[in-house]
Coordinates of C-alpha atoms and ligand atoms in Angstrom, one line a residue:
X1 CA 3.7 -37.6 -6.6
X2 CA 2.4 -33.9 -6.1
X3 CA 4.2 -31.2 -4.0
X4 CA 3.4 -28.5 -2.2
X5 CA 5.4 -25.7 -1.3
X6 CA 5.4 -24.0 2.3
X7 CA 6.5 -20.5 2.9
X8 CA 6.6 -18.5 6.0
X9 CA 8.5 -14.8 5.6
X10 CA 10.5 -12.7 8.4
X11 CA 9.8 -9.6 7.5
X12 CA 12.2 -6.3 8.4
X13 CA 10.9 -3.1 9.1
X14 CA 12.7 0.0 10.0
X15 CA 10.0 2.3 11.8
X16 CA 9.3 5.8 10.8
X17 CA 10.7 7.5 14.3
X18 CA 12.9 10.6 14.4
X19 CA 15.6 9.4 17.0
X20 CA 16.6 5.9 17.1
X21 CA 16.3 3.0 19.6
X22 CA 18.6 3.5 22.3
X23 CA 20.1 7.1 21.8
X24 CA 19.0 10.7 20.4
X25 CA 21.3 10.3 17.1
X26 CA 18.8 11.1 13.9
X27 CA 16.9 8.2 12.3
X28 CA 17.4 9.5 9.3
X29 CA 18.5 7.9 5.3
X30 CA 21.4 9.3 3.3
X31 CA 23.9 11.4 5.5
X32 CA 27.3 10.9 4.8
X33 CA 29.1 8.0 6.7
X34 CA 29.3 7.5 10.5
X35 CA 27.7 11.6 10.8
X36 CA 24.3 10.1 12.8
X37 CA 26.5 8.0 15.1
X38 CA 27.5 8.5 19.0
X39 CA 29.1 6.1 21.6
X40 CA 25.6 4.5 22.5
X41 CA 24.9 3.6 18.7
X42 CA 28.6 2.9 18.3
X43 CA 28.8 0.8 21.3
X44 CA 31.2 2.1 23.3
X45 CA 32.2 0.9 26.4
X46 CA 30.4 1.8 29.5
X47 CA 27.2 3.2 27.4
X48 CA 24.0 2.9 28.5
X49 CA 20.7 2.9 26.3
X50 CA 17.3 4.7 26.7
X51 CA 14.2 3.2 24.9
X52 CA 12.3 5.2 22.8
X53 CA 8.6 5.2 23.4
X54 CA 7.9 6.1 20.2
X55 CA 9.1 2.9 18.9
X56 CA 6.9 1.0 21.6
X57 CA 4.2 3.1 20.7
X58 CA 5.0 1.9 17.1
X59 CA 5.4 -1.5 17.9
X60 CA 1.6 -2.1 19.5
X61 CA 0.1 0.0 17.3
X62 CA 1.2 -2.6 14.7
X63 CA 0.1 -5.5 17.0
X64 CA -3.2 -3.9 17.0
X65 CA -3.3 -3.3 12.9
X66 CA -1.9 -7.2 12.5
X67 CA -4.9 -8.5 15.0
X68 CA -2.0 -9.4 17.6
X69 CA -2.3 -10.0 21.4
X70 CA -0.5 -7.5 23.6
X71 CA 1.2 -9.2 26.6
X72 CA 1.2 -6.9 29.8
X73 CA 5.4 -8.4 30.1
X74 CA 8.2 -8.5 26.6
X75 CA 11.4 -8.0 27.9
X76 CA 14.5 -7.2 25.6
X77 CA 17.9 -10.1 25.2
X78 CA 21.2 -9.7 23.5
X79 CA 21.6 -12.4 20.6
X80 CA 25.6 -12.1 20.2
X81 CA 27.5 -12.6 17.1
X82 CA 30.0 -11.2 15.5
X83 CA 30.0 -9.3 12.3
X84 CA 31.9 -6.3 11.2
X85 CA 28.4 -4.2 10.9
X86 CA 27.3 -4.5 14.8
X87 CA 30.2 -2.8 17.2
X88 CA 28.7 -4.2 20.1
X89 CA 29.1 -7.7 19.4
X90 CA 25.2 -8.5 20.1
X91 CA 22.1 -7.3 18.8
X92 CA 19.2 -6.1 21.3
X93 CA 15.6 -8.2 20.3
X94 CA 12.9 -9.4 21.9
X95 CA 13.4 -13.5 21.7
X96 CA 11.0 -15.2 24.2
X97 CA 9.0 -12.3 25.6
X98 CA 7.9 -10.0 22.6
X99 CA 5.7 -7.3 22.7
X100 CA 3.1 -8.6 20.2
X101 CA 2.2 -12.6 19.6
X102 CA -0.6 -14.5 17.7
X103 CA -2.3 -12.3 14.8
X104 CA -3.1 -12.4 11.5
X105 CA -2.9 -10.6 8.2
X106 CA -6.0 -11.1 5.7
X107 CA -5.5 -9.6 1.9
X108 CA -6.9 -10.2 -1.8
X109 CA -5.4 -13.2 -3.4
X110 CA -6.6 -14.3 -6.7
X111 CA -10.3 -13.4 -6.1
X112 CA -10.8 -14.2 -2.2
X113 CA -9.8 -12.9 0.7
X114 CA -6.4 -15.2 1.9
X115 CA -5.1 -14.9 5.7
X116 CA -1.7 -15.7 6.5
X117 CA -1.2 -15.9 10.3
X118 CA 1.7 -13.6 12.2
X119 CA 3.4 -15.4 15.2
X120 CA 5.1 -12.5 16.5
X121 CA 6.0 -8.9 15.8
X122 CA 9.2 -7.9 17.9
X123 CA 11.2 -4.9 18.2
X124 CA 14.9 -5.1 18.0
X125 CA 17.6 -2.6 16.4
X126 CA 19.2 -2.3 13.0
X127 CA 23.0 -2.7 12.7
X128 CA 25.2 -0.7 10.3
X129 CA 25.7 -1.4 6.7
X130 CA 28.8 -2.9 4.9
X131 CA 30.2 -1.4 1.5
X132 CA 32.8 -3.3 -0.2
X133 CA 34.8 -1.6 -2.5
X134 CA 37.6 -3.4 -4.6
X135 CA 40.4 -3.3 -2.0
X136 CA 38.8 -2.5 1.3
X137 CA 35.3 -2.7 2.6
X138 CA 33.8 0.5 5.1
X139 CA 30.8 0.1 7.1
X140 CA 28.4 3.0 8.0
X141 CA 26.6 3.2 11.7
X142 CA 24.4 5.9 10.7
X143 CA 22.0 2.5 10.7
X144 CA 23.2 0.9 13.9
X145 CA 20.4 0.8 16.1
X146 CA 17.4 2.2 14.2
X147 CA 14.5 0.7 15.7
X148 CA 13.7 -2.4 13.4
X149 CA 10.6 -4.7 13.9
X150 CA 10.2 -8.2 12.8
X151 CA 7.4 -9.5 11.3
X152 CA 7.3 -13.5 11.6
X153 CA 4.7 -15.1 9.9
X154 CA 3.4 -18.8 10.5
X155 CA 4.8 -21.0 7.4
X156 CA 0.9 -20.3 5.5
X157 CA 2.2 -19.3 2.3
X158 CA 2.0 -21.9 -0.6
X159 CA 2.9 -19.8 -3.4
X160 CA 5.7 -16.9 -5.0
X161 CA 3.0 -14.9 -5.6
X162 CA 1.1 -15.2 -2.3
X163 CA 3.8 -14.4 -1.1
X164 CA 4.2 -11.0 -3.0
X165 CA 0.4 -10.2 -2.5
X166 CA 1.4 -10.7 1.2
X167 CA 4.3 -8.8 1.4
X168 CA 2.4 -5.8 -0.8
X169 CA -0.8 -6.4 2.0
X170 CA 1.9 -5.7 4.8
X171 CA 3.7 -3.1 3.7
X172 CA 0.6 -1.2 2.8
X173 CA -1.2 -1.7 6.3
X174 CA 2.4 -0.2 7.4
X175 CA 1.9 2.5 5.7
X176 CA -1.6 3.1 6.5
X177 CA -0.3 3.5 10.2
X178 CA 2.4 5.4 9.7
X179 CA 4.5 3.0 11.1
X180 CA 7.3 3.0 8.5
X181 CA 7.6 4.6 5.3
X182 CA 8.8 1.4 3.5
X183 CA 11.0 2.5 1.2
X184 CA 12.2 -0.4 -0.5
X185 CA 14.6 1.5 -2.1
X186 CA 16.3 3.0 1.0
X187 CA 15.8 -0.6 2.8
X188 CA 13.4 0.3 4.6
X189 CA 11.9 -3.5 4.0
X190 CA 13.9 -6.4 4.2
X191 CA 12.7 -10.0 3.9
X192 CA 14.0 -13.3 4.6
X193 CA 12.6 -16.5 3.0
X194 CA 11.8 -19.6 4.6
X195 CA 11.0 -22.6 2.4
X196 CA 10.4 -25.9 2.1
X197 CA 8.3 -28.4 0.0
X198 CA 5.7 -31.7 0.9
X199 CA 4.0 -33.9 -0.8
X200 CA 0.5 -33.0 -1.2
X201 CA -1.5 -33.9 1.9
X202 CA 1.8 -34.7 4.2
X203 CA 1.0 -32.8 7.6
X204 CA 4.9 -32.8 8.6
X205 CA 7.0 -29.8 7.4
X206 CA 9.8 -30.4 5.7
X207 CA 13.5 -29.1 6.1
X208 CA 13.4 -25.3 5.9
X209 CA 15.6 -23.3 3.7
X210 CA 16.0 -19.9 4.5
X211 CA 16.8 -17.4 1.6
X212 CA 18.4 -14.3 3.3
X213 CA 18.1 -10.8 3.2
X214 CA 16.0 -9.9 -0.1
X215 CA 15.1 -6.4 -0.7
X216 CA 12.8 -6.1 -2.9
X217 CA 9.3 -8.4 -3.0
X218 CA 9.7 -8.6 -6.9
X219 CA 13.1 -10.4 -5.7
X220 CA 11.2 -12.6 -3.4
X221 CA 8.9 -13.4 -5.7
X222 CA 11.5 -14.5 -8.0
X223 CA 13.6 -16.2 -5.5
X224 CA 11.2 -18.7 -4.8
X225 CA 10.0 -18.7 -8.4
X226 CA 13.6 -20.7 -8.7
X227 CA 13.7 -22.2 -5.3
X228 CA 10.9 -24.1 -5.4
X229 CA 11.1 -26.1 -8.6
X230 CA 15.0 -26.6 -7.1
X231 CA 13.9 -28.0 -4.2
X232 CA 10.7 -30.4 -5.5
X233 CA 13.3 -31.9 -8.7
X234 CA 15.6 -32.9 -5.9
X235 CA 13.0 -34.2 -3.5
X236 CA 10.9 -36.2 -6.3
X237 CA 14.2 -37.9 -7.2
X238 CA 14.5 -39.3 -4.2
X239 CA 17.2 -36.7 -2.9
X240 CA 16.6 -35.7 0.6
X241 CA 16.9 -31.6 1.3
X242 CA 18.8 -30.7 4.7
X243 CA 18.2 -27.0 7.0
X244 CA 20.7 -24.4 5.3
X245 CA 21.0 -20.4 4.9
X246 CA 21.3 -19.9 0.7
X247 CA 21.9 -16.2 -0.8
X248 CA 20.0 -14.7 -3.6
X249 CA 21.9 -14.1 -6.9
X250 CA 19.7 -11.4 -8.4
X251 CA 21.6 -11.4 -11.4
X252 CA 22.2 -14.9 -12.2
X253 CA 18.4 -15.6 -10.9
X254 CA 19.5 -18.6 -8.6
X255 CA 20.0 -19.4 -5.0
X256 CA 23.4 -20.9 -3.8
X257 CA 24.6 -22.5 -0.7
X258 CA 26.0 -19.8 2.3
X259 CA 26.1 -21.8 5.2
X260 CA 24.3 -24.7 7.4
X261 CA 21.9 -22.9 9.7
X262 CA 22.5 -21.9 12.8
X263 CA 20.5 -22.6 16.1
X264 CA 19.3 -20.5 18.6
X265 CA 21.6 -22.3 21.3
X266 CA 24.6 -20.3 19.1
X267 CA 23.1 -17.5 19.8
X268 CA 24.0 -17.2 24.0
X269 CA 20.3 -15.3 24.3
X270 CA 20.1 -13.7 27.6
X271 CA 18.1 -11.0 28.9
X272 CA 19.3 -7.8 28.2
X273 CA 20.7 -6.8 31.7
X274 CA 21.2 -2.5 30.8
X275 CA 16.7 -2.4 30.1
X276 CA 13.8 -2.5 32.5
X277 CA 10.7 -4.9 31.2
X278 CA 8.4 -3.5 29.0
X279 CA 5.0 -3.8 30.9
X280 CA 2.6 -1.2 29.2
X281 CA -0.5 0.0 31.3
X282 CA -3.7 0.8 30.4
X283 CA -4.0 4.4 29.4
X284 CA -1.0 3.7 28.0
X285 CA -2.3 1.3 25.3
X286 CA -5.3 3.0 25.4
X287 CA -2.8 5.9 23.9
X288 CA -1.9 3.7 21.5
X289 CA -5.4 2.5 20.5
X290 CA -6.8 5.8 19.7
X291 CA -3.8 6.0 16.9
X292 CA -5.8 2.9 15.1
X293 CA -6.5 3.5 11.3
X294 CA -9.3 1.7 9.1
X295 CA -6.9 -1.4 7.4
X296 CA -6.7 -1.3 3.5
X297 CA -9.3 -4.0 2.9
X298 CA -11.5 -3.2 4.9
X299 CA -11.2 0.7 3.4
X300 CA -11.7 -1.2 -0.1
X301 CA -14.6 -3.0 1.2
X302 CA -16.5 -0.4 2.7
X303 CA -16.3 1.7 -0.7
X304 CA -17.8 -1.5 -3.0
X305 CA -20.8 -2.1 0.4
X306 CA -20.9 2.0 1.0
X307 CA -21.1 3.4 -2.0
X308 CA -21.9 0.4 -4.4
X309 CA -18.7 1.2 -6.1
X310 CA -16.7 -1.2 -8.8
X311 CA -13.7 -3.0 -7.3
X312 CA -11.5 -0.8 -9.6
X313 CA -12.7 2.3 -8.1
X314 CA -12.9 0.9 -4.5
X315 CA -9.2 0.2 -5.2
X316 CA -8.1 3.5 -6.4
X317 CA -9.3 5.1 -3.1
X318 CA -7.3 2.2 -1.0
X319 CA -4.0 3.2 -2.6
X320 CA -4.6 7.0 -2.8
X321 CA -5.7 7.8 0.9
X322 CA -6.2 11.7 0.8
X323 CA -8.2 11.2 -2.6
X324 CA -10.5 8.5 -1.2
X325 CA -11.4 10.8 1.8
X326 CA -11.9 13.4 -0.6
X327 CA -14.4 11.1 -2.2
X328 CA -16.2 9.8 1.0
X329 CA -17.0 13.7 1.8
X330 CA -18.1 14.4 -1.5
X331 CA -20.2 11.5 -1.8
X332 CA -21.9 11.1 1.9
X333 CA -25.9 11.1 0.9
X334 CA -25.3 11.3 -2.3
X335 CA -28.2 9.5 -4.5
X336 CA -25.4 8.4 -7.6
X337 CA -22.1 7.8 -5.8
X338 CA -20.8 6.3 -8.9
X339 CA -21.2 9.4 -10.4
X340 CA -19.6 11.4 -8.3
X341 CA -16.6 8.5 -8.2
X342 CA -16.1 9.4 -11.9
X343 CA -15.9 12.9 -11.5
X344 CA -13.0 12.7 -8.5
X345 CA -11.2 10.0 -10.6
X346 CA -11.8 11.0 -14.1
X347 CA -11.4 14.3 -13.8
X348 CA -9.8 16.0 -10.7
X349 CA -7.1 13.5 -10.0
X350 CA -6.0 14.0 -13.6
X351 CA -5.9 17.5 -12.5
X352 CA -4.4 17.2 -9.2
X353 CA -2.1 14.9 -10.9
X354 CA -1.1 18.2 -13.5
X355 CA -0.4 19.9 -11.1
X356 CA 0.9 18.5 -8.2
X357 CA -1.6 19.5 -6.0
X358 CA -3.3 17.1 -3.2
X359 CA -7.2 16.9 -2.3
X360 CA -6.1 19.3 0.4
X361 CA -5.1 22.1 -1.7
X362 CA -8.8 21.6 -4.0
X363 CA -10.9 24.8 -3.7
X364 CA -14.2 23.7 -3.9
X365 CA -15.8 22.2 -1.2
X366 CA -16.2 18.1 -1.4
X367 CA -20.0 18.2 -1.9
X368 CA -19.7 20.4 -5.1
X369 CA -18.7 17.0 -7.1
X370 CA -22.3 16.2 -5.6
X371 CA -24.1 18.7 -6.6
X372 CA -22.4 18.9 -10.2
X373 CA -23.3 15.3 -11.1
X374 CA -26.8 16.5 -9.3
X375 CA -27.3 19.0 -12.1
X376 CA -26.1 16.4 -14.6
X377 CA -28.7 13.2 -13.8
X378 CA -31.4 16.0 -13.5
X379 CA -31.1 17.5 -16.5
X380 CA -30.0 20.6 -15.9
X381 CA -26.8 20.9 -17.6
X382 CA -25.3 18.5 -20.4
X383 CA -22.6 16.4 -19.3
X384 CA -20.8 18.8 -21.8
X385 CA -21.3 21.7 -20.2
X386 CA -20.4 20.2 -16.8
X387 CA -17.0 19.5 -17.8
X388 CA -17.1 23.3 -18.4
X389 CA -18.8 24.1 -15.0
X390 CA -16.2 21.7 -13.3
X391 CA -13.1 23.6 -14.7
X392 CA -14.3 26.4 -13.0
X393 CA -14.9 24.8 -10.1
X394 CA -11.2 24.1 -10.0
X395 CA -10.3 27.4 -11.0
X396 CA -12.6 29.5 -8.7
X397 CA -13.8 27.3 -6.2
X398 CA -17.3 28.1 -6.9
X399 CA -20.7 26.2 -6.2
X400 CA -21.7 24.9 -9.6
X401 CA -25.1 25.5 -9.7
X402 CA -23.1 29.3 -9.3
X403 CA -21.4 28.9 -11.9
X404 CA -24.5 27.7 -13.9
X405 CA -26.5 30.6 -13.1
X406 CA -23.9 33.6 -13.4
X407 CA -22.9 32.3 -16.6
X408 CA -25.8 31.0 -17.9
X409 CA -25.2 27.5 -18.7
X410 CA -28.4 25.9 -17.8
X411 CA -29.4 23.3 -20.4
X412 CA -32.0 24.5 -22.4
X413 CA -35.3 22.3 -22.8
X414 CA -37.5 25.0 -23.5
X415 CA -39.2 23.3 -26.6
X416 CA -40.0 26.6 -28.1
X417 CA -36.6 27.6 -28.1
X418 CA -35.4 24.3 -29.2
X419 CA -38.0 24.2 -31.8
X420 CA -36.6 27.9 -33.4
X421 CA -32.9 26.1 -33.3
X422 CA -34.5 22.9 -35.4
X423 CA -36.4 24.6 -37.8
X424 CA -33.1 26.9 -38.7
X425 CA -30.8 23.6 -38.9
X426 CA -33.1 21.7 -41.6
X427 CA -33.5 25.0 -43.7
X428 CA -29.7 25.1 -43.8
X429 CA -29.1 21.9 -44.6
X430 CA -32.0 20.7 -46.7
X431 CA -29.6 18.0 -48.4
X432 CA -29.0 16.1 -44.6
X433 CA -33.0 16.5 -44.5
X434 CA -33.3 14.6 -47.7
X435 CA -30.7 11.8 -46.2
X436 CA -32.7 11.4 -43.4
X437 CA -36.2 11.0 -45.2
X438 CA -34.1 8.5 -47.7
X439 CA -33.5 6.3 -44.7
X440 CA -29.9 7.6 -43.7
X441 CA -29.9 7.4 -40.1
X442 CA -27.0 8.7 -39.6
X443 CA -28.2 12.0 -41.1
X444 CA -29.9 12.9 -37.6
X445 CA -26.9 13.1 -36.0
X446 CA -25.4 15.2 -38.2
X447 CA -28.5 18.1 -38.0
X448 CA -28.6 16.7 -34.1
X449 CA -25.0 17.8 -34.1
X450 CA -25.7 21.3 -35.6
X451 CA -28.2 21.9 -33.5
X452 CA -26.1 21.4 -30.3
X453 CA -23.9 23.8 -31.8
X454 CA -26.4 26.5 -32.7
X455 CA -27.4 26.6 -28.7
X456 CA -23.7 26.6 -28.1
X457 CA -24.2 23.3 -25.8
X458 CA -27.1 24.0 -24.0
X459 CA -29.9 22.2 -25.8
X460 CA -31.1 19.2 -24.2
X461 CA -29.6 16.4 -26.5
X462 CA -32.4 14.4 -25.8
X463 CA -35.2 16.5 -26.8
X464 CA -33.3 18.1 -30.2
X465 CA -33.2 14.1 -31.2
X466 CA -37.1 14.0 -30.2
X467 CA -38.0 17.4 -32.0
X468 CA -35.9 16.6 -35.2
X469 CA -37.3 13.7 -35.9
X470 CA -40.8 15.2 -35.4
X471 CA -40.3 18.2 -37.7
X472 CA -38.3 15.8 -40.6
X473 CA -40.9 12.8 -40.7
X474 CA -43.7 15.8 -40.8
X475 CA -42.3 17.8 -43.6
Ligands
ADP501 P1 14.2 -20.1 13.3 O1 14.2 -20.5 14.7 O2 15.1 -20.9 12.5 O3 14.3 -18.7 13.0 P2 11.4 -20.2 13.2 O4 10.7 -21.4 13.7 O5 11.5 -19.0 14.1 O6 12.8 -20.6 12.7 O7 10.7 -19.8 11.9 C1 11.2 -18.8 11.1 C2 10.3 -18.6 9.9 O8 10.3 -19.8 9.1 C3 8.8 -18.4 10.2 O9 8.3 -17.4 9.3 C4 8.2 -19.7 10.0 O10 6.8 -19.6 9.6 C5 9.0 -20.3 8.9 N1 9.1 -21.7 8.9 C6 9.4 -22.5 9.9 N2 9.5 -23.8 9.5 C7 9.3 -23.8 8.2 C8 9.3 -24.9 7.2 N3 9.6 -26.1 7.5 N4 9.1 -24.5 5.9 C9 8.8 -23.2 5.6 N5 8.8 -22.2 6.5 C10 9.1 -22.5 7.8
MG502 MG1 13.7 -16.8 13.6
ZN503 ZN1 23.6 7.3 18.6

């Protein structure tokens, strides 16, 4: 029998805000120990907490990007546990009532476009971070209550590496809104795996394993990599598979048990008594509307329809977001956008890249690149000579056809003059001339070559090859 596996991912995210959730303590990476902390974040006593709109703001905006519903009422409840990392004893979410419900996330997978729907993104707070060291373990606040959303998606996954494309699909439509700077590194993006396996055509899910915590998608991916074989060799022997939590081992490369799951009952949910309902308005989402960017695919989409561009190209401007506006100025009514796509990738991002200067800091104006690969198609320059005409571009920050003129640069397909440069080549090189008229084809290139040099790169290649020939079949 055939199996199928089923995926569905919860996906972490700590937003890009400069406070966190419930107090004016710094959200902020990498300060020594318990330094970003104060009794709201710590959880003293007697505290009360103040939501940050920014973090609502944050929150819709990505129900918007993820093609959610907004409900007019999300309220905030405790989920209480204990652990060493969260001083309070509970952790504020959004459980029944979240601020974002029912959307969907569409990305590239293996040739078409794959959709994998989102049942909820909810706001809730990060807790602090345990270190174990060999005798004693510390835990750090500076974490505790950084605004965190989580992603839940509906179990549409069938695959470890739709899952990656998904994950890399999310985190860059995150980072096209500025919602969070998903540094995986920091933990900025922190996943837990859901998984279970069916026989091919079954409707009824099987038991779910979750696979906590991962924190990096390569990890996911090769979590599941291993979990999924695990799970269909004990399923196809007739084993049966029960709901449990397993850890990661990136190391060893396997899952291992941690513990039977939990239910929600264990949790003692209750609405959060210390917050009012969130019910946003209408110019208020409206606010948060009007902060709505163009999502990665459809970025990469409108280059290929736009501009006529190759995938490649249309996904160089999706990942590099000031060089792709760059491009869409320097390109608008242009009649050879390809053209002018080679020029910004070929050439200036090499030198931006040099450098380390952005499209921002360029000096010439977006529809120079036009205008350059204008005086290319027509003839005017070689493409030789444009490479010269666009290093002082860079430099200066000239127009080209400028630059053409002051330094004379202007191909040269004055026959006459072309003619003089010819004539002078063959009686130089009377033993190439011979070549040729033996049948060595490769002779005119050489005396083609010589020519170009003569004019110092301004002959028309096209007419020396024309004019050559002429004179060497004639003589
Ligand atoms: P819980 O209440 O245990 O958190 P949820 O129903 O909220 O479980 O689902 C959590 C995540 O697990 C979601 O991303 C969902 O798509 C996924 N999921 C649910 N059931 C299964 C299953 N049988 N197999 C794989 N993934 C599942
Ligand atoms: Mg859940
Ligand atoms: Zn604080």
């Amino acid at each position: 029998m055939e199996y199928e596996a089923v995926i569905g991912l919860e996906t972490h995210v700590q937003l890009r805000t400069h406070s966190k959730m419930w107090c004016a303590c710094a959200n902020e990476f990498g300060a020594d120990p318990n330094t970003r902390v104060c009794p709201v974040c710590l959880g003293l006593p007697g505290v009360l907490p103040v939501a940050n709109e920014e973090a609502l703001e944050l929150t819709v905006l990505t129900g918007y990007l993820l093609n959610c519903a907004i409900p007019g009422f999300a309220k905030f409840d405790r989920k209480n546990y204990f652990y060493p990392d969260s001083a309070k004893n509970y952790q504020v979410t959004q459980y029944d009532k979240p601020s974002t419900q029912g959307g969907y996330v569409d990305f590239e997978f293996q040739g078409a476009v794959a959709r994998v729907r989102i049942t909820r993104a909810h706001l809730e707070e990060d807790v602090g971070k345990s270190t174990h060291f060999d005798r004693h373990s510390g835990v750090d606040f500076n974490r505790a209550g950084v605004p965190l959303l989580e992603i839940v998606s509906e179990p549409d996954i069938t695959s470890a590496e739709m899952a990656y494309e998904y994950l890399n699909a999310l985190k860059d439509i995150l980072s096209y809104g500025k919602i969070s700077d998903c540094d995986m590194e920091k933990g900025m993006v922190r996943c837990d795996v859901n998984v279970s396996v069916r026989p091919k055509g079954e409707k009824a899910l099987g038991a779910k394993i979750e696979i906590k915590n991962m924190n990096s998608f390569s990890g996911v991916r090769r979590a599941l990599d291993y979990e999924i074989p695990r799970q269909i060799g004990i399923v196809s022997k007739g084993g049966r598979l029960t709901q449990e939590t397993r850890r990661w081992d990136d190391v060893a490369g396997i899952t291992e048990p941690m513990r039977t799951k939990e239910d929600a009952h264990d949790y003692r949910y209750f609405p959060e008594p210390d917050l009012m309902p969130f019910t946003p308005q209408a110019d208020w989402l409206e606010r948060v509307k009007a902060r709505v960017v163009e999502l990665p695919l459809a970025r990469k989409q409108r280059y290929m329809t736009s501009f006529q561009l190759p995938a490649s190209d249309a996904e160089v401007f999706k990942n590099d977001v000031p060089l792709g506006d760059f491009f869409s100025r320097a390109a608008a009514g242009a009649s050879n956008p390809k053209g002018v796509a080679n020029w910004v990738i070929n050439n200036l991002r090499a030198r931006l890249a040099e450098t380390g200067a952005t499209p921002a800091d360029v000096r010439f104006a977006p529809t120079h690149v036009q205008e350059l690969v204008e005086l290319v198609d027509s003839g005017k320059i070689s493409s030789r000579i444009a490479q010269e005409v666009f290093n002082e571009m860079y430099a200066s920050g000239d127009a080209p056809a400028r630059i053409v003129e002051q330094k004379g640069l202007a191909q040269v397909s004055d026959t006459g003059a072309i003619e003089k440069f010819c004539d002078e080549v063959i009686a130089a090189n009377p033993k190439s001339a011979e070549d040729f008229r033996a049948g060595k084809a490769a002779a005119l290139n050489f005396l083609k070559g010589q020519v170009m040099k003569a004019s110092k790169g301004k002959a028309n290649p096209g007419v020396v090859g024309e004019i050559l020939e002429r004179k060497l079949k004639a003589s």
